[in-house]
Amino acid sequence: MSGAINRVKARAPSTDTPSADGKQYLQSGYNIARRWIVDSLGFADVKINESKDNKHDVFGRPVYGYKNGQRAGPVPTYLQDALKLPNFHLQSGTGAVRVQRTDKAATGVWVLLNGIETLIPLSNTGRVIISAGAIATPALLMFSGIGPTTSLTRLSAAGKLGNLTHAEWIPNAAVGANLFDNPNTFIELSSPSITAFGPSYSNPAPADSALYLAHRSGPYASAGHTSVFFSRASQPDGRIVGFQVTIGTGGYADYTSATTITLNIYGTSGLASRGSVVLDGKFIPGPDGNMYYSSAPDARAIASFIARIFAALPADVETLNLERDASVARIEQYITTPSAYARGQVNHWSGSCKIEECVDGGGRVVGMGNVWVADASLLEPLSVNPMFGVMAVGEKVAELILKGVRA
């Protein structure tokens, strides 16, 4: 993956100082966090990307896909290059419905265009690359006759598999399985040392608005979280569970005073809990009910980590929605009980088209000759937010497809 990773780094900028003027804004939460996590708890203060392989007890500033005070990522980079190509066409307002295929060969893609299903045919050497995300990609495969038999049976009975016969189905229980999302817990923190910031896009402070509009600088050019820290913990079964914590600039839900900020605690790599992509009664895809804490040890690991960091909280920092002296058992009960602050999905969906089960090692859909997947469906849980990983997967699958074309 090193080549793909380096290509993304070369084309997609990143920074831990999003504001175009190079200044850090809204730093009261950062200062509290550094005093707590570095001075009291002993985490190392690092430049995150300079210590990218170390996610054990490190603290720093988050790294964002920003350029010139604005979000970057693939749209102002990859897409702009693609738009210059003579054989590239971007069709917005269009949804892919299913892949038209004859046995193992895709011959076109059915799309919903202006409310009408329309077939986009492939040439004799054409390929289909599905990149609809970890929820929609498995669904698109199912609608194309590739997936769990129970799902294909339902779709067939509803007349949603086009002209595919039962003999042309490609049963594969791995399609949609292994779905992952980070379990998230919000902890509201308050301190006299905190100055909260809540953005108002309808009525921003004039000085902040002017600074952003004229110079892409100031609070509105900042990315919303001022600090991040990572840790991990070994589990009895040998797994190593990762934790990522970010600190925002304001409160949330019932706690939005001028001295309140939000701690976002994610479980990351090494968690065992998984769900599946399922089709509801209207055949709309979504996660099943097993996404979060379906493996009980995951909750205990995260609760133990929260107890560890609570134990080092400075005396002038108050936890508002969970007692700072809560036991591990109490924290576990809190984070696994649905509320505005716990068990919330963060839409970091991944894993639902596992390599060597749903696709082969090159990203080609198992059972198909000219259909690939290139999105978060291929990713196992990362120790960080998945945006960069998704882009690296896209680079790698493109490399493998082109290698086959040129062979």
Tab-separated table of C-alpha atoms in Angstrom:
chain	number	residue	atom	x	y	z
A	1	MET	CA	0.000	0.000	0.000
A	2	SER	CA	2.978	2.341	0.373
A	3	GLY	CA	2.852	3.514	-3.241
A	4	ALA	CA	-0.872	4.247	-3.066
A	5	ILE	CA	-0.448	6.067	0.232
A	6	ASN	CA	2.335	8.234	-1.151
A	7	ARG	CA	0.289	9.107	-4.236
A	8	VAL	CA	-2.577	10.318	-2.058
A	9	LYS	CA	-0.193	12.373	0.067
A	10	ALA	CA	1.245	13.982	-3.059
A	11	ARG	CA	-2.141	14.969	-4.509
A	12	ALA	CA	-4.347	15.616	-1.484
A	13	PRO	CA	-3.031	18.233	0.971
A	14	SER	CA	-3.301	17.918	4.735
A	15	THR	CA	-2.494	20.203	7.643
A	16	ASP	CA	-2.847	20.557	11.391
A	17	THR	CA	-3.277	24.330	10.932
A	18	PRO	CA	-6.430	24.694	8.804
A	19	SER	CA	-6.709	28.498	8.934
A	20	ALA	CA	-5.034	30.048	5.895
A	21	ASP	CA	-3.162	32.586	8.023
A	22	GLY	CA	-1.309	29.790	9.819
A	23	LYS	CA	-2.744	30.652	13.229
A	24	GLN	CA	-4.503	28.389	15.720
A	25	TYR	CA	-7.908	29.572	16.939
A	26	LEU	CA	-10.301	28.529	19.724
A	27	GLN	CA	-7.504	27.132	21.857
A	28	SER	CA	-8.966	27.105	25.375
A	29	GLY	CA	-10.094	23.491	24.964
A	30	TYR	CA	-6.710	22.533	23.580
A	31	ASN	CA	-4.947	24.116	26.544
A	32	ILE	CA	-7.172	22.267	29.020
A	33	ALA	CA	-6.671	19.003	27.145
A	34	ARG	CA	-2.903	19.335	27.002
A	35	ARG	CA	-2.686	20.057	30.721
A	36	TRP	CA	-4.881	17.021	31.384
A	37	ILE	CA	-3.580	14.467	28.904
A	38	VAL	CA	0.097	15.409	28.634
A	39	ASP	CA	0.941	16.989	31.989
A	40	SER	CA	-1.279	14.825	34.221
A	41	LEU	CA	-1.659	11.555	32.312
A	42	GLY	CA	1.786	11.470	30.742
A	43	PHE	CA	0.900	11.153	27.051
A	44	ALA	CA	3.573	12.279	24.594
A	45	ASP	CA	2.920	15.582	22.803
A	46	VAL	CA	3.647	14.853	19.134
A	47	LYS	CA	3.077	16.038	15.589
A	48	ILE	CA	0.503	13.397	14.685
A	49	ASN	CA	1.619	12.677	11.117
A	50	GLU	CA	5.274	12.657	12.106
A	51	SER	CA	4.431	9.857	14.555
A	52	LYS	CA	1.754	8.251	12.391
A	53	ASP	CA	2.590	4.671	13.371
A	54	ASN	CA	2.428	5.418	17.091
A	55	LYS	CA	-1.109	5.414	18.457
A	56	HIS	CA	-0.257	4.534	22.053
A	57	ASP	CA	-0.601	7.395	24.533
A	58	VAL	CA	0.058	10.270	22.143
A	59	PHE	CA	-1.523	13.730	22.008
A	60	GLY	CA	-1.474	16.420	19.352
A	61	ARG	CA	-3.407	18.552	16.928
A	62	PRO	CA	-5.751	16.815	14.462
A	63	VAL	CA	-4.680	16.600	10.837
A	64	TYR	CA	-7.286	17.679	8.291
A	65	GLY	CA	-7.672	17.498	4.519
A	66	TYR	CA	-7.672	21.290	4.207
A	67	LYS	CA	-6.082	23.704	1.791
A	68	ASN	CA	-6.216	27.504	1.883
A	69	GLY	CA	-8.696	27.516	4.749
A	70	GLN	CA	-11.191	25.201	3.026
A	71	ARG	CA	-11.953	21.501	2.960
A	72	ALA	CA	-9.903	19.694	0.340
A	73	GLY	CA	-9.973	15.923	-0.144
A	74	PRO	CA	-10.732	14.405	-3.564
A	75	VAL	CA	-13.088	17.087	-4.932
A	76	PRO	CA	-10.620	19.974	-5.495
A	77	THR	CA	-7.831	17.540	-6.410
A	78	TYR	CA	-8.678	14.222	-8.085
A	79	LEU	CA	-12.012	15.359	-9.504
A	80	GLN	CA	-10.548	18.490	-11.080
A	81	ASP	CA	-7.941	16.383	-12.880
A	82	ALA	CA	-10.600	13.909	-14.019
A	83	LEU	CA	-12.806	16.676	-15.415
A	84	LYS	CA	-10.019	17.563	-17.856
A	85	LEU	CA	-10.012	14.092	-19.411
A	86	PRO	CA	-11.765	13.686	-22.786
A	87	ASN	CA	-13.268	10.327	-21.787
A	88	PHE	CA	-14.646	11.337	-18.380
A	89	HIS	CA	-18.262	12.331	-17.756
A	90	LEU	CA	-19.723	13.359	-14.397
A	91	GLN	CA	-23.474	12.734	-14.144
A	92	SER	CA	-25.018	14.206	-11.004
A	93	GLY	CA	-28.542	13.611	-9.760
A	94	THR	CA	-28.323	10.001	-10.888
A	95	GLY	CA	-28.464	6.829	-8.819
A	96	ALA	CA	-27.009	3.490	-9.888
A	97	VAL	CA	-29.649	0.760	-9.542
A	98	ARG	CA	-27.920	-2.472	-10.581
A	99	VAL	CA	-25.290	-3.911	-12.865
A	100	GLN	CA	-26.633	-5.498	-16.032
A	101	ARG	CA	-24.747	-8.721	-16.584
A	102	THR	CA	-24.662	-11.877	-18.624
A	103	ASP	CA	-23.365	-14.616	-16.375
A	104	LYS	CA	-20.021	-13.269	-15.045
A	105	ALA	CA	-19.677	-10.347	-17.440
A	106	ALA	CA	-21.121	-6.910	-16.765
A	107	THR	CA	-22.619	-5.447	-19.931
A	108	GLY	CA	-23.965	-2.188	-18.533
A	109	VAL	CA	-25.286	-0.298	-15.530
A	110	TRP	CA	-28.917	0.586	-14.894
A	111	VAL	CA	-29.253	4.092	-13.466
A	112	LEU	CA	-32.196	6.147	-12.301
A	113	LEU	CA	-32.131	9.237	-14.509
A	114	ASN	CA	-34.917	11.789	-14.069
A	115	GLY	CA	-36.994	9.107	-12.397
A	116	ILE	CA	-36.588	6.636	-15.279
A	117	GLU	CA	-34.421	3.509	-15.188
A	118	THR	CA	-31.946	3.864	-18.041
A	119	LEU	CA	-29.298	1.395	-19.200
A	120	ILE	CA	-25.768	2.706	-19.728
A	121	PRO	CA	-24.112	0.015	-21.884
A	122	LEU	CA	-20.475	-1.014	-21.633
A	123	SER	CA	-18.121	-1.510	-24.538
A	124	ASN	CA	-16.619	-4.935	-25.129
A	125	THR	CA	-13.670	-3.949	-22.932
A	126	GLY	CA	-15.679	-1.930	-20.421
A	127	ARG	CA	-15.396	-2.216	-16.664
A	128	VAL	CA	-17.608	-1.275	-13.738
A	129	ILE	CA	-16.041	0.185	-10.598
A	130	ILE	CA	-18.476	0.456	-7.706
A	131	SER	CA	-17.667	3.149	-5.172
A	132	ALA	CA	-20.952	3.830	-3.419
A	133	GLY	CA	-19.767	3.433	0.168
A	134	ALA	CA	-19.974	0.636	2.701
A	135	ILE	CA	-23.779	0.788	2.935
A	136	ALA	CA	-24.782	1.303	-0.705
A	137	THR	CA	-22.116	-0.803	-2.420
A	138	PRO	CA	-23.305	-4.135	-0.940
A	139	ALA	CA	-26.879	-3.153	-1.793
A	140	LEU	CA	-25.918	-2.445	-5.402
A	141	LEU	CA	-24.293	-5.874	-5.577
A	142	MET	CA	-27.416	-7.492	-4.139
A	143	PHE	CA	-29.602	-5.741	-6.716
A	144	SER	CA	-27.182	-7.129	-9.305
A	145	GLY	CA	-27.823	-10.699	-8.149
A	146	ILE	CA	-24.688	-10.972	-6.007
A	147	GLY	CA	-25.086	-11.471	-2.265
A	148	PRO	CA	-26.760	-13.480	0.492
A	149	THR	CA	-29.327	-15.948	-0.828
A	150	THR	CA	-32.032	-14.634	1.497
A	151	SER	CA	-31.620	-11.119	0.099
A	152	LEU	CA	-31.568	-12.325	-3.505
A	153	THR	CA	-34.724	-14.355	-2.911
A	154	ARG	CA	-36.566	-11.290	-1.588
A	155	LEU	CA	-35.345	-9.104	-4.432
A	156	SER	CA	-36.300	-11.687	-7.032
A	157	ALA	CA	-39.793	-12.104	-5.591
A	158	ALA	CA	-40.234	-8.322	-5.806
A	159	GLY	CA	-39.071	-8.248	-9.429
A	160	LYS	CA	-35.955	-6.212	-8.675
A	161	LEU	CA	-33.273	-8.414	-10.258
A	162	GLY	CA	-34.055	-7.468	-13.836
A	163	ASN	CA	-33.829	-10.391	-16.230
A	164	LEU	CA	-31.501	-12.514	-14.087
A	165	THR	CA	-32.540	-16.119	-13.685
A	166	HIS	CA	-31.954	-18.081	-10.492
A	167	ALA	CA	-29.147	-19.936	-12.245
A	168	GLU	CA	-27.345	-16.633	-12.794
A	169	TRP	CA	-27.341	-15.620	-9.148
A	170	ILE	CA	-23.949	-15.399	-7.450
A	171	PRO	CA	-24.690	-16.330	-3.821
A	172	ASN	CA	-22.172	-14.799	-1.424
A	173	ALA	CA	-22.931	-14.347	2.269
A	174	ALA	CA	-19.902	-12.028	2.602
A	175	VAL	CA	-21.647	-9.246	0.657
A	176	GLY	CA	-22.767	-6.786	3.331
A	177	ALA	CA	-21.282	-8.756	6.228
A	178	ASN	CA	-18.521	-7.448	8.537
A	179	LEU	CA	-19.970	-3.902	8.582
A	180	PHE	CA	-18.178	-1.622	11.063
A	181	ASP	CA	-18.718	1.832	12.497
A	182	ASN	CA	-16.973	3.484	15.434
A	183	PRO	CA	-19.015	3.415	18.644
A	184	ASN	CA	-18.993	6.962	19.945
A	185	THR	CA	-19.509	8.513	23.371
A	186	PHE	CA	-19.797	12.240	24.057
A	187	ILE	CA	-18.562	13.542	27.406
A	188	GLU	CA	-19.431	17.149	28.193
A	189	LEU	CA	-16.672	19.018	30.039
A	190	SER	CA	-16.945	22.365	31.802
A	191	SER	CA	-14.305	24.634	33.300
A	192	PRO	CA	-13.913	28.349	34.059
A	193	SER	CA	-10.836	28.177	31.814
A	194	ILE	CA	-12.912	27.218	28.759
A	195	THR	CA	-14.327	29.681	26.243
A	196	ALA	CA	-16.767	27.738	24.089
A	197	PHE	CA	-17.474	28.534	20.456
A	198	GLY	CA	-20.656	27.625	18.633
A	199	PRO	CA	-20.669	28.513	14.938
A	200	SER	CA	-23.649	30.434	13.616
A	201	TYR	CA	-23.849	30.436	9.851
A	202	SER	CA	-26.989	32.556	9.764
A	203	ASN	CA	-25.661	35.226	12.131
A	204	PRO	CA	-21.888	34.963	12.562
A	205	ALA	CA	-19.889	37.532	14.474
A	206	PRO	CA	-19.001	40.224	11.901
A	207	ALA	CA	-15.277	40.068	12.614
A	208	ASP	CA	-15.199	36.274	12.260
A	209	SER	CA	-17.239	36.422	9.063
A	210	ALA	CA	-15.020	39.077	7.521
A	211	LEU	CA	-11.858	37.193	8.421
A	212	TYR	CA	-13.114	34.056	6.747
A	213	LEU	CA	-14.642	35.611	3.642
A	214	ALA	CA	-11.655	37.861	2.950
A	215	HIS	CA	-8.815	35.600	4.029
A	216	ARG	CA	-10.204	32.075	4.642
A	217	SER	CA	-8.926	32.486	8.177
A	218	GLY	CA	-10.221	32.572	11.732
A	219	PRO	CA	-12.679	30.385	13.647
A	220	TYR	CA	-14.752	29.547	10.560
A	221	ALA	CA	-11.678	28.249	8.751
A	222	SER	CA	-10.956	25.939	11.654
A	223	ALA	CA	-12.141	22.362	11.442
A	224	GLY	CA	-14.071	22.050	14.694
A	225	HIS	CA	-11.742	19.927	16.810
A	226	THR	CA	-8.672	21.425	18.396
A	227	SER	CA	-6.936	18.367	19.801
A	228	VAL	CA	-6.763	14.605	19.467
A	229	PHE	CA	-5.233	11.818	21.485
A	230	PHE	CA	-4.828	8.098	20.951
A	231	SER	CA	-4.253	5.032	23.049
A	232	ARG	CA	-4.707	1.280	22.893
A	233	ALA	CA	-5.182	-1.618	25.273
A	234	SER	CA	-4.464	-5.341	25.054
A	235	GLN	CA	-7.427	-7.653	25.569
A	236	PRO	CA	-7.535	-11.135	27.166
A	237	ASP	CA	-8.161	-12.751	23.769
A	238	GLY	CA	-5.054	-11.135	22.278
A	239	ARG	CA	-6.745	-8.283	20.431
A	240	ILE	CA	-5.332	-4.777	20.747
A	241	VAL	CA	-8.168	-2.252	20.873
A	242	GLY	CA	-7.539	1.323	19.795
A	243	PHE	CA	-9.088	4.535	21.099
A	244	GLN	CA	-9.297	7.955	19.469
A	245	VAL	CA	-10.487	11.037	21.342
A	246	THR	CA	-11.113	14.456	19.848
A	247	ILE	CA	-12.091	17.655	21.632
A	248	GLY	CA	-14.527	20.077	20.052
A	249	THR	CA	-15.031	23.781	20.596
A	250	GLY	CA	-18.497	23.757	22.159
A	251	GLY	CA	-21.028	21.749	24.090
A	252	TYR	CA	-23.736	19.425	22.853
A	253	ALA	CA	-27.419	18.622	23.464
A	254	ASP	CA	-28.337	19.653	27.032
A	255	TYR	CA	-24.945	21.186	27.814
A	256	THR	CA	-24.138	24.229	25.707
A	257	SER	CA	-22.952	26.864	28.155
A	258	ALA	CA	-20.169	29.308	27.386
A	259	THR	CA	-17.710	27.172	29.384
A	260	THR	CA	-18.525	23.735	27.944
A	261	ILE	CA	-16.755	21.633	25.315
A	262	THR	CA	-17.328	18.096	24.068
A	263	LEU	CA	-15.056	15.085	24.319
A	264	ASN	CA	-15.670	12.571	21.489
A	265	ILE	CA	-14.454	9.096	22.425
A	266	TYR	CA	-14.268	6.471	19.664
A	267	GLY	CA	-13.391	2.815	19.798
A	268	THR	CA	-11.317	2.087	16.685
A	269	SER	CA	-9.080	-0.712	15.434
A	270	GLY	CA	-9.249	-4.088	17.127
A	271	LEU	CA	-12.925	-3.951	18.080
A	272	ALA	CA	-14.783	-7.200	17.413
A	273	SER	CA	-18.344	-5.856	17.113
A	274	ARG	CA	-19.724	-6.084	13.587
A	275	GLY	CA	-23.059	-5.776	11.872
A	276	SER	CA	-24.370	-6.345	8.365
A	277	VAL	CA	-25.952	-4.334	5.589
A	278	VAL	CA	-29.591	-5.374	5.301
A	279	LEU	CA	-32.488	-4.312	3.093
A	280	ASP	CA	-35.587	-3.029	4.864
A	281	GLY	CA	-39.191	-3.576	3.803
A	282	LYS	CA	-38.782	-1.032	1.001
A	283	PHE	CA	-35.408	-2.519	-0.019
A	284	ILE	CA	-33.503	0.492	1.316
A	285	PRO	CA	-30.102	-0.566	2.681
A	286	GLY	CA	-28.954	0.158	6.203
A	287	PRO	CA	-27.152	-1.393	9.172
A	288	ASP	CA	-28.713	-4.181	11.180
A	289	GLY	CA	-29.022	-4.101	14.967
A	290	ASN	CA	-25.625	-5.622	15.752
A	291	MET	CA	-23.384	-2.677	14.970
A	292	TYR	CA	-22.361	-1.411	18.375
A	293	TYR	CA	-21.134	-3.505	21.308
A	294	SER	CA	-22.430	-6.789	19.899
A	295	SER	CA	-19.167	-8.138	21.318
A	296	ALA	CA	-19.359	-7.371	25.045
A	297	PRO	CA	-15.572	-7.077	25.599
A	298	ASP	CA	-15.532	-4.015	23.331
A	299	ALA	CA	-17.679	-2.065	25.781
A	300	ARG	CA	-15.515	-3.102	28.727
A	301	ALA	CA	-12.360	-1.987	26.896
A	302	ILE	CA	-13.764	1.456	26.091
A	303	ALA	CA	-15.215	1.877	29.587
A	304	SER	CA	-11.841	1.025	31.136
A	305	PHE	CA	-10.144	3.621	28.960
A	306	ILE	CA	-12.670	6.295	29.942
A	307	ALA	CA	-12.129	5.471	33.623
A	308	ARG	CA	-8.388	5.818	33.088
A	309	ILE	CA	-8.583	9.299	31.599
A	310	PHE	CA	-11.235	10.456	34.087
A	311	ALA	CA	-8.846	9.593	36.920
A	312	ALA	CA	-6.414	12.257	35.683
A	313	LEU	CA	-8.907	15.079	35.106
A	314	PRO	CA	-7.737	18.426	36.513
A	315	ALA	CA	-9.634	19.566	39.596
A	316	ASP	CA	-11.125	22.576	37.792
A	317	VAL	CA	-12.713	20.440	35.041
A	318	GLU	CA	-16.199	19.047	35.638
A	319	THR	CA	-17.861	16.192	33.739
A	320	LEU	CA	-21.510	17.082	33.179
A	321	ASN	CA	-23.228	13.993	31.799
A	322	LEU	CA	-21.322	11.217	33.590
A	323	GLU	CA	-19.791	11.227	37.063
A	324	ARG	CA	-16.032	11.715	36.988
A	325	ASP	CA	-15.605	9.040	39.686
A	326	ALA	CA	-17.843	6.508	37.903
A	327	SER	CA	-16.747	2.881	38.118
A	328	VAL	CA	-15.861	0.891	35.006
A	329	ALA	CA	-19.145	-1.003	35.376
A	330	ARG	CA	-21.115	2.248	35.598
A	331	ILE	CA	-19.331	3.683	32.547
A	332	GLU	CA	-19.965	0.484	30.598
A	333	GLN	CA	-23.662	0.685	31.437
A	334	TYR	CA	-23.726	4.339	30.365
A	335	ILE	CA	-21.997	3.927	27.006
A	336	THR	CA	-24.110	0.925	26.001
A	337	THR	CA	-27.434	2.581	26.848
A	338	PRO	CA	-28.796	4.630	23.928
A	339	SER	CA	-28.911	8.360	24.675
A	340	ALA	CA	-27.957	11.645	23.070
A	341	TYR	CA	-24.408	11.008	24.273
A	342	ALA	CA	-23.871	7.271	23.799
A	343	ARG	CA	-24.055	4.589	21.105
A	344	GLY	CA	-24.258	7.283	18.462
A	345	GLN	CA	-23.246	6.345	14.946
A	346	VAL	CA	-20.507	8.436	13.392
A	347	ASN	CA	-21.000	7.204	9.809
A	348	HIS	CA	-17.475	5.864	9.467
A	349	TRP	CA	-18.925	2.799	7.743
A	350	SER	CA	-16.420	0.240	6.483
A	351	GLY	CA	-15.678	-3.453	6.056
A	352	SER	CA	-18.848	-4.656	4.306
A	353	CYS	CA	-17.125	-6.151	1.245
A	354	LYS	CA	-14.216	-7.991	2.768
A	355	ILE	CA	-11.117	-8.709	0.704
A	356	GLU	CA	-10.775	-12.385	-0.302
A	357	GLU	CA	-14.437	-13.006	0.550
A	358	CYS	CA	-16.579	-10.392	-1.208
A	359	VAL	CA	-13.807	-9.254	-3.568
A	360	ASP	CA	-10.517	-10.875	-4.491
A	361	GLY	CA	-7.109	-9.477	-3.603
A	362	GLY	CA	-7.332	-7.016	-6.478
A	363	GLY	CA	-10.721	-5.608	-5.538
A	364	ARG	CA	-12.600	-7.572	-8.221
A	365	VAL	CA	-16.013	-8.830	-7.132
A	366	VAL	CA	-15.885	-12.573	-6.507
A	367	GLY	CA	-17.637	-14.381	-9.347
A	368	MET	CA	-17.375	-11.459	-11.778
A	369	GLY	CA	-14.844	-10.729	-14.486
A	370	ASN	CA	-15.124	-6.969	-14.950
A	371	VAL	CA	-16.647	-5.492	-11.776
A	372	TRP	CA	-14.543	-3.985	-8.997
A	373	VAL	CA	-15.186	-2.306	-5.656
A	374	ALA	CA	-13.077	0.672	-4.562
A	375	ASP	CA	-14.374	2.290	-1.386
A	376	ALA	CA	-14.579	1.918	2.400
A	377	SER	CA	-16.293	-1.457	1.977
A	378	LEU	CA	-12.792	-2.930	1.618
A	379	LEU	CA	-11.373	-1.361	4.782
A	380	GLU	CA	-10.956	-3.036	8.130
A	381	PRO	CA	-11.297	-0.643	11.115
A	382	LEU	CA	-8.514	1.925	11.206
A	383	SER	CA	-7.006	3.656	14.227
A	384	VAL	CA	-8.127	7.017	12.800
A	385	ASN	CA	-11.033	8.510	10.855
A	386	PRO	CA	-11.193	6.643	7.530
A	387	MET	CA	-11.081	9.437	4.918
A	388	PHE	CA	-7.407	9.040	4.017
A	389	GLY	CA	-7.686	5.252	4.078
A	390	VAL	CA	-10.597	5.337	1.636
A	391	MET	CA	-8.605	7.485	-0.779
A	392	ALA	CA	-5.621	5.138	-0.502
A	393	VAL	CA	-7.874	2.162	-1.288
A	394	GLY	CA	-9.100	3.978	-4.392
A	395	GLU	CA	-5.527	4.577	-5.517
A	396	LYS	CA	-4.578	0.940	-4.935
A	397	VAL	CA	-7.561	-0.558	-6.757
A	398	ALA	CA	-6.955	1.817	-9.684
A	399	GLU	CA	-3.334	0.679	-9.769
A	400	LEU	CA	-4.343	-2.992	-9.866
A	401	ILE	CA	-6.971	-2.453	-12.571
A	402	LEU	CA	-4.521	-0.543	-14.754
A	403	LYS	CA	-1.882	-3.201	-14.188
A	404	GLY	CA	-4.300	-5.775	-15.595
A	405	VAL	CA	-5.164	-3.551	-18.557
A	406	ARG	CA	-1.513	-3.073	-19.462
A	407	ALA	CA	-0.520	-6.712	-18.961
